[in-house]
Amino acid sequence: MLQLGTLDDLPSDYRDALTRQHLVPLWPSLRKVLPPGKPIPQTRPAYWSYEALRPLLMQAGELTPMEKAERRVLVLANPGHGLEKMQASAAIYLGMQLLLPGEWAPAHRHTPNAVRMIVEGEGAYTTVDGEKCLMQRGDLILTPTGLWHEHGHDGSEPVVWLDVLDLPLVHYLETSYVQEGPPQKVSQQGQERAYRSGGVVPAPLFVRSRQPYPMLRYPWSEVRQSLLGLAQSQPAGEAVQLAYINPESGSDCQNILGYSALMLRPGESLRLPARSPAAVLHLIEGSSSVETAQAQFTLAEADTCCVPGYSAVQLRNRSTSQPAFFFIADESPLHRKLGLYEVRGED
Ligand code: GTQ
């Protein structure tokens, strides 16, 4: 490979003349933007323990009332990007949100897409585009781009959920903004029941929603059942994994980030090949290790970690008697749409 010239090779009056004209020589920086063989990600393997963050989140509940927060969230920031960037990866934002009994997070809508993975507590709900979605542990609730959403809580214990947004990308594109609005009128409840079984959808066509996001809540009880069913027939060593999709189109449930649930059978190890998208793994249930070439984490229930793209991941269920269940978010819909998606063989 060529040994490229550096900035120091250039006379300083020449460099100053370039700067005055808003010009930059490419060759000293070429390898930084086009590294050989594979990218050099800023995204590092990173891990957040729920046990460690929970008391800090509860403290936020005492220190900061909802009127001062709008959304009471501690952001899970990847140190590789710098904490102030509030990024888990290039395109993924993660936050743990707390809502206390009786509290209300006012209606707004924004350009970034969001989903919530419910971590703890009963009695909260989020209203999305007029549909009241109950929040129960392990449920996935979508708040896609442009849809009004607000959160309320009729229960008696704190409710916590994991927010996943494509905010870093939408912000980078200079397309991120929010609008505030009045409380929504609830027009429907429990739409997800119409899409209960993956093989059938409401018919005939003209009574179907024809909305871009027909299903907003994916109840964990249903997904867990489906994983247990799939585990019966899936050969050992093959992933027991279900994608959260749009049940009417069959494609990813959102445009930019992809979501799935993965089960490790008791004692099972699974190798996920190196792929271009970065991913976030959140353990819904069980105990598992997550290992890449650079790091190894042990996840307990409600723990979360992030792995950069282009690195293989080894998962290992640490229990020989109980399954482990992961919620996974990744950048694969984005990579596919951009023609950047890659799966690598063994590195
Ligand atoms: O609940 O609407 O973590 O707007 C960040 C931005 C949550 C929300 C976040 C948001 C929300």
mmCIF file of C-alpha atoms and ligand atoms in Angstrom, residues 70-71 73 75 93-97 105-106 108 110 114 116 143 149 151 161 163-165 167 178, ligand 1:
data_model
loop_
_atom_site.group_PDB
_atom_site.id
_atom_site.type_symbol
_atom_site.label_atom_id
_atom_site.label_comp_id
_atom_site.label_asym_id
_atom_site.label_seq_id
_atom_site.Cartn_x
_atom_site.Cartn_y
_atom_site.Cartn_z
ATOM 1 C CA GLU A 70 -40.752 16.288 29.522
ATOM 2 C CA ARG A 71 -39.186 12.810 29.276
ATOM 3 C CA VAL A 73 -34.525 9.561 30.677
ATOM 4 C CA VAL A 75 -29.189 8.020 28.104
ATOM 5 C CA TYR A 93 -29.855 6.021 20.622
ATOM 6 C CA LEU A 94 -30.729 4.220 23.872
ATOM 7 C CA GLY A 95 -32.396 5.656 26.953
ATOM 8 C CA MET A 96 -33.925 4.285 30.142
ATOM 9 C CA GLN A 97 -37.120 6.184 30.883
ATOM 10 C CA ALA A 105 -45.349 12.701 29.758
ATOM 11 C CA PRO A 106 -47.102 15.172 27.426
ATOM 12 C CA HIS A 108 -45.453 15.269 21.123
ATOM 13 C CA HIS A 110 -40.971 13.966 16.146
ATOM 14 C CA ALA A 114 -38.783 5.347 18.519
ATOM 15 C CA ARG A 116 -40.065 1.131 23.785
ATOM 16 C CA THR A 143 -43.810 5.215 18.007
ATOM 17 C CA HIS A 149 -47.371 9.908 21.495
ATOM 18 C CA HIS A 151 -47.147 8.335 28.269
ATOM 19 C CA TRP A 161 -38.680 1.152 29.782
ATOM 20 C CA ASP A 163 -36.210 3.695 24.476
ATOM 21 C CA VAL A 164 -34.521 2.903 21.166
ATOM 22 C CA LEU A 165 -34.458 5.692 18.593
ATOM 23 C CA LEU A 167 -32.038 9.855 16.627
ATOM 24 C CA VAL A 178 -40.261 17.831 17.590
HETATM 25 O O1 GTQ B 1 -40.627 9.100 25.093
HETATM 26 O O2 GTQ B 1 -41.027 10.411 23.432
HETATM 27 O O3 GTQ B 1 -35.706 8.597 25.192
HETATM 28 O O4 GTQ B 1 -39.103 11.949 22.615
HETATM 29 C C1 GTQ B 1 -36.023 10.462 23.792
HETATM 30 C C2 GTQ B 1 -36.889 11.298 23.134
HETATM 31 C C3 GTQ B 1 -37.891 9.252 24.684
HETATM 32 C C4 GTQ B 1 -40.240 9.857 24.197
HETATM 33 C C5 GTQ B 1 -36.535 9.440 24.553
HETATM 34 C C6 GTQ B 1 -38.262 11.122 23.259
HETATM 35 C C7 GTQ B 1 -38.772 10.086 24.045
#
